[in-house]
Amino acid sequence: MSTPNFPMQVPHVSYNFYVGLGLAISSSIFIGASFVIKKKGLLKIGGQGQTRAGLGGYGYLKEWIWWAGLLSMGIGESANFAAYAFAPASLVTPLGCLSVLVSAILSSKYLGERLNLLGKIGCFLCVVGSTIIVLHSPKEGTVDSVEKLGELLLDTGFVLYLIFVGFSSFFLIICCVPKYGLTNVVVYILICSMVGSLSVMECKGIGLALRETFGGGQNEFSNWLTWFFIFALILCITVQINYLNKALDTFNTSVVTPIYYVFFTTFVICASAILFKEWGNMAATDVVGNICGFFTVISGIFLLNAFREWDISFNNIGNTLQKKEDSRCISKNNMEDNSTSVLIDCHNHRSEETSMLLERHSRQNSLESRTFNNLVNAAESSFNSILPFASS
């Protein structure tokens, strides 16, 4: 009887874990850098006097720097897709927040962009909130064939989601982009995120086709569903890249990156939950976690957008506190000076009252003295007038 060789299984599990971890981290680095590289290419195009992407120009297609950024994003997305084959989703998906940090660091170094203190707090809240949502959201179900995925795509719930994404994107493109596209970053990001959530489902189908073709011995490229996924992916990526370029060309990269990450992650979770139907198995703690994560994300987005033009930093806060302390000291000194002046005024007033009383008292004494003298004189004159009669 042979003994199971357990030690041989441990390295295999550890190898898969660390490969998935490395792919997820590499994916975040490439994706975060791609935003900055593409922004650099767009700025170069704008400096040459060509029509900007935000105004409908496509001159960036001739700029090699922009293509380098697109290649970096493609490598990052491919690495992220491959990471799910080696590591659990609860590890891979939250690591996508590293792309926000990479983009913010590279933007400040190579693009000269500055994010104030509230913006940094907003970025942190966006990352924390979206990570909470990912950790508490239902995990993707097991789909082991292209045919099974095709059956799920025809489900009523996912068809309604497709209709919602289609009509919402069409409404945003026709009605909102001309009016608010240059002033509100959420318009472009919503289009990218909703269409991008469909591209993830298509990537899943293409990945299944590749796995079955090269590992399962069945050529899935003879299946029409595989080619449907390929063409749908090309269409979705084209729309996604177009409006992402407009967002990058119009707004600060440090603002676009976290908002795009939050919305894209949220729509991917919604699409996966609708397609694979795991929301019915959620525990109460997961529901509460999703709600808390959602409000955390809203708070972060509010801080990012509402105060992005304010010049707020730790130095400004220190200067403000110092000014308040100085004004407090000045106010205290003024109060002390006022108190001293009040005391002096009171003393002067009392002195005046005392002098007035003394003067009044002296007047009264003088009057009494004159009255007494008059009485004495009158008495003497009366006495002198009586004396002759007495002597006779």
Short mmCIF file of C-alpha atoms in Angstrom, two decimals:
data_model
loop_
_atom_site.label_atom_id
_atom_site.label_comp_id
_atom_site.label_asym_id
_atom_site.label_seq_id
_atom_site.Cartn_x
_atom_site.Cartn_y
_atom_site.Cartn_z
CA MET A 1 0.00 0.00 0.00
CA SER A 2 1.55 3.29 -1.10
CA THR A 3 1.55 6.37 1.07
CA PRO A 4 0.15 9.58 -0.48
CA ASN A 5 2.87 12.01 -1.37
CA PHE A 6 1.52 15.11 0.37
CA PRO A 7 4.75 17.14 0.27
CA MET A 8 4.55 17.16 -3.55
CA GLN A 9 1.20 19.01 -3.40
CA VAL A 10 2.29 21.86 -1.14
CA PRO A 11 4.87 23.37 -3.51
CA HIS A 12 2.33 23.17 -6.34
CA VAL A 13 -0.25 25.15 -4.34
CA SER A 14 2.34 27.69 -3.20
CA TYR A 15 3.60 28.07 -6.76
CA ASN A 16 0.12 28.86 -8.07
CA PHE A 17 -0.49 31.33 -5.26
CA TYR A 18 2.71 33.27 -5.80
CA VAL A 19 2.32 33.24 -9.59
CA GLY A 20 -1.17 34.71 -9.23
CA LEU A 21 0.09 37.28 -6.72
CA GLY A 22 2.94 38.30 -9.01
CA LEU A 23 0.63 38.58 -12.02
CA ALA A 24 -1.86 40.71 -10.06
CA ILE A 25 0.85 43.10 -8.84
CA SER A 26 2.40 43.31 -12.31
CA SER A 27 -1.03 44.00 -13.76
CA SER A 28 -1.57 46.95 -11.42
CA ILE A 29 1.85 48.39 -12.26
CA PHE A 30 1.31 48.16 -16.02
CA ILE A 31 -2.26 49.51 -15.88
CA GLY A 32 -1.32 52.39 -13.57
CA ALA A 33 1.63 53.31 -15.79
CA SER A 34 -0.52 53.11 -18.93
CA PHE A 35 -2.68 56.03 -17.77
CA VAL A 36 0.37 58.24 -17.38
CA ILE A 37 2.02 57.13 -20.64
CA LYS A 38 -1.16 57.71 -22.65
CA LYS A 39 -1.65 61.08 -20.97
CA LYS A 40 1.92 61.99 -21.95
CA GLY A 41 1.14 61.14 -25.57
CA LEU A 42 -2.09 63.14 -25.50
CA LEU A 43 -0.28 66.17 -24.09
CA LYS A 44 2.32 65.91 -26.83
CA ILE A 45 -0.42 65.89 -29.47
CA GLY A 46 -2.05 68.94 -27.87
CA GLY A 47 1.29 70.77 -27.82
CA GLN A 48 1.68 70.25 -31.57
CA GLY A 49 -1.53 72.17 -32.25
CA GLN A 50 -3.58 69.15 -33.31
CA THR A 51 -7.19 68.64 -32.26
CA ARG A 52 -7.33 67.23 -28.75
CA ALA A 53 -8.98 63.90 -28.03
CA GLY A 54 -11.39 65.65 -25.68
CA LEU A 55 -12.62 67.73 -28.64
CA GLY A 56 -13.03 64.77 -30.98
CA GLY A 57 -9.53 64.52 -32.45
CA TYR A 58 -7.79 61.22 -33.23
CA GLY A 59 -4.25 62.45 -33.81
CA TYR A 60 -3.07 60.29 -30.92
CA LEU A 61 -3.34 57.26 -33.22
CA LYS A 62 -0.17 58.52 -34.93
CA GLU A 63 1.74 59.03 -31.68
CA TRP A 64 3.99 56.15 -30.60
CA ILE A 65 3.89 57.21 -26.92
CA TRP A 66 0.13 56.70 -26.86
CA TRP A 67 0.54 53.27 -28.44
CA ALA A 68 3.13 52.43 -25.79
CA GLY A 69 0.55 53.31 -23.15
CA LEU A 70 -2.04 51.16 -24.90
CA LEU A 71 0.44 48.28 -25.02
CA SER A 72 1.11 48.73 -21.32
CA MET A 73 -2.62 48.58 -20.60
CA GLY A 74 -2.99 45.48 -22.78
CA ILE A 75 -0.17 43.74 -20.91
CA GLY A 76 -1.72 44.73 -17.59
CA GLU A 77 -5.18 43.51 -18.52
CA SER A 78 -3.75 40.24 -19.84
CA ALA A 79 -1.79 39.71 -16.64
CA ASN A 80 -4.87 40.49 -14.58
CA PHE A 81 -6.93 38.02 -16.60
CA ALA A 82 -4.26 35.31 -16.18
CA ALA A 83 -4.00 35.96 -12.44
CA TYR A 84 -7.51 34.60 -11.89
CA ALA A 85 -6.34 31.21 -13.15
CA PHE A 86 -3.75 30.92 -10.37
CA ALA A 87 -5.04 32.90 -7.36
CA PRO A 88 -8.48 33.45 -5.81
CA ALA A 89 -10.51 36.47 -6.87
CA SER A 90 -10.55 37.76 -3.29
CA LEU A 91 -6.80 38.27 -3.65
CA VAL A 92 -6.52 39.45 -7.26
CA THR A 93 -9.36 41.98 -7.51
CA PRO A 94 -8.49 44.17 -4.47
CA LEU A 95 -4.91 44.39 -5.72
CA GLY A 96 -6.26 46.42 -8.63
CA CYS A 97 -6.21 49.39 -6.25
CA LEU A 98 -2.42 49.44 -6.64
CA SER A 99 -2.93 50.89 -10.12
CA VAL A 100 -4.42 54.00 -8.48
CA LEU A 101 -1.35 54.44 -6.30
CA VAL A 102 1.04 53.81 -9.20
CA SER A 103 -0.79 56.31 -11.39
CA ALA A 104 -0.82 58.98 -8.67
CA ILE A 105 2.91 58.59 -7.99
CA LEU A 106 3.92 58.62 -11.66
CA SER A 107 1.56 61.54 -12.42
CA SER A 108 3.16 63.73 -9.78
CA LYS A 109 6.63 62.84 -11.05
CA TYR A 110 6.23 62.93 -14.85
CA LEU A 111 3.11 65.03 -15.48
CA GLY A 112 3.49 67.67 -12.80
CA GLU A 113 -0.03 67.06 -11.56
CA ARG A 114 -0.86 67.84 -7.97
CA LEU A 115 -3.52 66.31 -5.76
CA ASN A 116 -4.52 68.21 -2.64
CA LEU A 117 -4.95 66.69 0.79
CA LEU A 118 -8.70 66.08 0.43
CA GLY A 119 -8.09 64.48 -2.97
CA LYS A 120 -5.61 62.06 -1.40
CA ILE A 121 -8.12 61.22 1.31
CA GLY A 122 -10.72 60.72 -1.42
CA CYS A 123 -8.40 58.35 -3.29
CA PHE A 124 -7.86 56.40 -0.11
CA LEU A 125 -11.60 56.17 0.56
CA CYS A 126 -12.26 55.06 -3.02
CA VAL A 127 -9.72 52.29 -2.72
CA VAL A 128 -10.99 51.19 0.70
CA GLY A 129 -14.65 51.29 -0.34
CA SER A 130 -14.16 49.41 -3.60
CA THR A 131 -12.02 46.82 -1.82
CA ILE A 132 -14.77 46.28 0.75
CA ILE A 133 -17.29 45.84 -2.07
CA VAL A 134 -15.09 43.30 -3.81
CA LEU A 135 -14.41 41.30 -0.65
CA HIS A 136 -18.09 41.12 0.30
CA SER A 137 -19.51 40.58 -3.18
CA PRO A 138 -20.47 37.09 -4.40
CA LYS A 139 -17.70 35.24 -6.16
CA GLU A 140 -17.98 34.20 -9.80
CA GLY A 141 -19.49 30.77 -10.36
CA THR A 142 -17.83 27.88 -12.11
CA VAL A 143 -18.24 27.97 -15.90
CA ASP A 144 -16.22 25.27 -17.62
CA SER A 145 -17.30 25.60 -21.26
CA VAL A 146 -18.13 28.18 -23.92
CA GLU A 147 -21.55 26.58 -24.46
CA LYS A 148 -22.48 26.95 -20.79
CA LEU A 149 -21.42 30.59 -20.82
CA GLY A 150 -23.49 31.14 -23.96
CA GLU A 151 -26.56 29.73 -22.20
CA LEU A 152 -26.03 32.08 -19.26
CA LEU A 153 -25.73 35.07 -21.59
CA LEU A 154 -29.27 34.39 -22.87
CA ASP A 155 -30.73 34.52 -19.35
CA THR A 156 -33.42 37.17 -18.83
CA GLY A 157 -31.52 39.00 -16.09
CA PHE A 158 -28.36 39.42 -18.13
CA VAL A 159 -30.31 40.39 -21.26
CA LEU A 160 -31.97 43.17 -19.24
CA TYR A 161 -28.51 44.25 -18.04
CA LEU A 162 -27.33 44.38 -21.68
CA ILE A 163 -30.33 46.55 -22.59
CA PHE A 164 -29.65 48.82 -19.61
CA VAL A 165 -25.99 49.26 -20.56
CA GLY A 166 -26.86 49.88 -24.21
CA PHE A 167 -29.56 52.49 -23.60
CA SER A 168 -27.61 54.19 -20.78
CA SER A 169 -24.45 54.45 -22.89
CA PHE A 170 -26.44 55.75 -25.86
CA PHE A 171 -28.16 58.37 -23.67
CA LEU A 172 -24.84 59.51 -22.16
CA ILE A 173 -23.15 59.74 -25.57
CA ILE A 174 -26.01 61.63 -27.25
CA CYS A 175 -27.34 63.85 -24.44
CA CYS A 176 -24.75 64.19 -21.67
CA VAL A 177 -21.38 64.23 -23.46
CA PRO A 178 -22.05 67.44 -25.48
CA LYS A 179 -23.32 69.31 -22.38
CA TYR A 180 -21.31 67.94 -19.47
CA GLY A 181 -18.41 66.00 -20.99
CA LEU A 182 -15.87 68.80 -20.52
CA THR A 183 -16.97 69.69 -16.98
CA ASN A 184 -17.94 66.41 -15.29
CA VAL A 185 -15.51 63.49 -15.30
CA VAL A 186 -18.22 60.99 -14.33
CA VAL A 187 -19.85 61.19 -17.80
CA TYR A 188 -16.87 59.70 -19.66
CA ILE A 189 -16.07 57.27 -16.85
CA LEU A 190 -19.61 55.88 -16.74
CA ILE A 191 -19.47 55.03 -20.45
CA CYS A 192 -16.06 53.36 -20.07
CA SER A 193 -17.14 51.40 -17.00
CA MET A 194 -20.49 50.11 -18.28
CA VAL A 195 -19.10 49.03 -21.64
CA GLY A 196 -15.97 47.71 -19.93
CA SER A 197 -18.03 45.44 -17.69
CA LEU A 198 -19.24 43.65 -20.83
CA SER A 199 -15.67 43.29 -22.11
CA VAL A 200 -14.77 41.32 -18.97
CA MET A 201 -17.52 38.80 -19.71
CA GLU A 202 -16.24 38.51 -23.29
CA CYS A 203 -12.68 38.01 -22.05
CA LYS A 204 -14.02 35.19 -19.90
CA GLY A 205 -15.52 33.53 -22.98
CA ILE A 206 -12.31 33.91 -25.00
CA GLY A 207 -10.30 32.55 -22.09
CA LEU A 208 -12.53 29.49 -21.90
CA ALA A 209 -12.15 28.99 -25.65
CA LEU A 210 -8.35 29.16 -25.41
CA ARG A 211 -8.28 26.81 -22.43
CA GLU A 212 -10.48 24.21 -24.11
CA THR A 213 -8.64 24.52 -27.43
CA PHE A 214 -5.12 24.10 -26.05
CA GLY A 215 -5.84 22.08 -22.91
CA GLY A 216 -9.08 20.22 -23.53
CA GLY A 217 -8.48 18.88 -27.01
CA GLN A 218 -11.54 20.61 -28.48
CA ASN A 219 -11.17 23.36 -31.10
CA GLU A 220 -13.52 26.09 -29.86
CA PHE A 221 -12.51 28.46 -32.66
CA SER A 222 -14.88 26.54 -34.90
CA ASN A 223 -17.68 27.61 -32.54
CA TRP A 224 -19.51 30.81 -33.58
CA LEU A 225 -19.75 31.91 -29.94
CA THR A 226 -15.97 32.28 -29.77
CA TRP A 227 -15.94 34.67 -32.75
CA PHE A 228 -18.93 36.51 -31.33
CA PHE A 229 -16.94 37.09 -28.13
CA ILE A 230 -13.94 38.30 -30.16
CA PHE A 231 -15.89 40.83 -32.24
CA ALA A 232 -17.92 42.02 -29.25
CA LEU A 233 -14.68 42.47 -27.29
CA ILE A 234 -13.16 44.56 -30.10
CA LEU A 235 -16.27 46.76 -30.20
CA CYS A 236 -16.38 47.24 -26.42
CA ILE A 237 -12.65 47.98 -26.15
CA THR A 238 -12.90 50.54 -28.98
CA VAL A 239 -15.68 52.44 -27.19
CA GLN A 240 -13.95 52.08 -23.85
CA ILE A 241 -10.58 53.40 -25.07
CA ASN A 242 -12.17 56.28 -26.99
CA TYR A 243 -13.96 57.76 -23.98
CA LEU A 244 -11.17 56.92 -21.58
CA ASN A 245 -8.85 59.00 -23.79
CA LYS A 246 -11.33 61.87 -23.66
CA ALA A 247 -11.40 61.66 -19.86
CA LEU A 248 -7.60 61.58 -19.60
CA ASP A 249 -7.22 64.47 -22.04
CA THR A 250 -9.75 66.64 -20.21
CA PHE A 251 -9.24 65.90 -16.52
CA ASN A 252 -6.45 65.27 -14.04
CA THR A 253 -5.04 61.73 -14.20
CA SER A 254 -5.06 61.48 -10.40
CA VAL A 255 -8.82 62.09 -10.53
CA VAL A 256 -9.63 59.87 -13.54
CA THR A 257 -7.75 56.80 -12.30
CA PRO A 258 -9.50 56.20 -8.93
CA ILE A 259 -12.96 57.07 -10.24
CA TYR A 260 -12.50 54.77 -13.22
CA TYR A 261 -11.29 51.99 -10.92
CA VAL A 262 -14.29 52.38 -8.61
CA PHE A 263 -16.96 52.45 -11.32
CA PHE A 264 -15.34 49.76 -13.44
CA THR A 265 -14.99 47.41 -10.46
CA THR A 266 -18.58 48.08 -9.37
CA PHE A 267 -20.07 47.37 -12.81
CA VAL A 268 -17.95 44.23 -13.22
CA ILE A 269 -19.24 42.94 -9.88
CA CYS A 270 -22.83 43.70 -10.90
CA ALA A 271 -22.43 42.01 -14.30
CA SER A 272 -20.81 38.94 -12.74
CA ALA A 273 -23.49 38.70 -10.06
CA ILE A 274 -26.30 38.93 -12.62
CA LEU A 275 -24.67 36.48 -15.00
CA PHE A 276 -23.67 33.85 -12.45
CA LYS A 277 -26.49 34.45 -9.89
CA GLU A 278 -24.65 34.27 -6.60
CA TRP A 279 -26.42 37.15 -4.83
CA GLY A 280 -29.04 34.79 -3.40
CA ASN A 281 -26.36 33.03 -1.35
CA MET A 282 -24.99 36.18 0.30
CA ALA A 283 -24.79 36.33 4.08
CA ALA A 284 -26.06 39.29 6.08
CA THR A 285 -22.49 40.38 6.79
CA ASP A 286 -21.79 40.56 3.06
CA VAL A 287 -24.88 42.70 2.48
CA VAL A 288 -23.80 45.11 5.22
CA GLY A 289 -20.27 45.10 3.84
CA ASN A 290 -21.51 46.02 0.37
CA ILE A 291 -23.60 48.89 1.72
CA CYS A 292 -20.71 50.24 3.79
CA GLY A 293 -18.35 49.94 0.84
CA PHE A 294 -20.81 51.73 -1.43
CA PHE A 295 -21.16 54.74 0.90
CA THR A 296 -17.41 54.82 1.42
CA VAL A 297 -16.94 55.03 -2.34
CA ILE A 298 -19.50 57.84 -2.59
CA SER A 299 -17.66 59.78 0.12
CA GLY A 300 -14.36 59.35 -1.70
CA ILE A 301 -15.79 60.49 -5.04
CA PHE A 302 -17.35 63.53 -3.35
CA LEU A 303 -14.01 64.56 -1.86
CA LEU A 304 -12.27 64.04 -5.20
CA ASN A 305 -14.68 66.20 -7.20
CA ALA A 306 -16.03 68.80 -4.78
CA PHE A 307 -12.69 70.15 -3.52
CA ARG A 308 -10.23 69.36 -6.31
CA GLU A 309 -9.64 73.09 -7.06
CA TRP A 310 -8.87 73.95 -3.44
CA ASP A 311 -5.28 74.47 -2.38
CA ILE A 312 -5.29 72.30 0.73
CA SER A 313 -2.17 70.69 2.20
CA PHE A 314 -0.59 69.92 5.56
CA ASN A 315 1.46 73.13 5.28
CA ASN A 316 -1.67 75.19 4.68
CA ILE A 317 -3.36 73.58 7.64
CA GLY A 318 -0.31 74.35 9.80
CA ASN A 319 -0.25 77.95 8.61
CA THR A 320 -3.97 78.28 9.25
CA LEU A 321 -3.61 76.93 12.77
CA GLN A 322 -0.67 79.29 13.37
CA LYS A 323 -2.69 82.24 12.10
CA LYS A 324 -5.56 81.28 14.39
CA GLU A 325 -3.16 81.06 17.32
CA ASP A 326 -1.65 84.44 16.44
CA SER A 327 -5.09 86.02 16.08
CA ARG A 328 -6.07 84.47 19.39
CA CYS A 329 -3.00 86.00 21.05
CA ILE A 330 -3.70 89.37 19.43
CA SER A 331 -7.31 89.18 20.56
CA LYS A 332 -6.18 88.31 24.06
CA ASN A 333 -3.75 91.23 24.09
CA ASN A 334 -6.46 93.53 22.78
CA MET A 335 -8.78 92.31 25.50
CA GLU A 336 -6.09 92.96 28.11
CA ASP A 337 -5.46 96.41 26.66
CA ASN A 338 -9.18 97.09 26.63
CA SER A 339 -9.45 95.89 30.22
CA THR A 340 -6.59 98.19 31.23
CA SER A 341 -8.14 101.13 29.43
CA VAL A 342 -11.47 100.36 31.07
CA LEU A 343 -9.82 100.32 34.49
CA ILE A 344 -8.08 103.60 33.74
CA ASP A 345 -11.34 105.11 32.56
CA CYS A 346 -13.07 103.86 35.69
CA HIS A 347 -10.29 105.34 37.83
CA ASN A 348 -10.49 108.65 36.00
CA HIS A 349 -14.26 108.63 36.32
CA ARG A 350 -14.01 107.94 40.02
CA SER A 351 -11.43 110.67 40.39
CA GLU A 352 -13.74 113.09 38.63
CA GLU A 353 -16.62 112.03 40.87
CA THR A 354 -14.42 112.48 43.95
CA SER A 355 -13.29 115.92 42.85
CA MET A 356 -16.88 116.90 42.14
CA LEU A 357 -17.95 115.68 45.57
CA LEU A 358 -15.09 117.56 47.20
CA GLU A 359 -15.97 120.68 45.28
CA ARG A 360 -19.62 120.32 46.22
CA HIS A 361 -18.64 119.71 49.84
CA SER A 362 -16.42 122.75 49.85
CA ARG A 363 -19.19 124.85 48.35
CA GLN A 364 -21.58 123.58 50.99
CA ASN A 365 -19.06 124.34 53.74
CA SER A 366 -18.49 127.80 52.33
CA LEU A 367 -22.23 128.43 52.20
CA GLU A 368 -22.68 127.19 55.75
CA SER A 369 -19.78 129.34 56.89
CA ARG A 370 -21.25 132.45 55.30
CA THR A 371 -24.67 131.67 56.77
CA PHE A 372 -23.15 131.22 60.23
CA ASN A 373 -21.23 134.47 59.95
CA ASN A 374 -24.36 136.29 58.87
CA LEU A 375 -26.24 134.90 61.85
CA VAL A 376 -23.44 135.94 64.19
CA ASN A 377 -23.35 139.42 62.73
CA ALA A 378 -27.12 139.71 63.01
CA ALA A 379 -27.00 138.60 66.63
CA GLU A 380 -24.27 141.09 67.47
CA SER A 381 -26.14 143.94 65.85
CA SER A 382 -29.30 142.97 67.74
CA PHE A 383 -27.39 142.78 71.02
CA ASN A 384 -25.76 146.14 70.42
CA SER A 385 -29.11 147.74 69.73
CA ILE A 386 -30.57 146.39 72.98
CA LEU A 387 -27.68 147.53 75.26
CA PRO A 388 -28.55 151.30 75.32
CA PHE A 389 -32.07 150.62 76.48
CA ALA A 390 -30.77 148.35 79.23
CA SER A 391 -28.29 150.94 80.58
CA SER A 392 -30.84 153.74 80.75
#
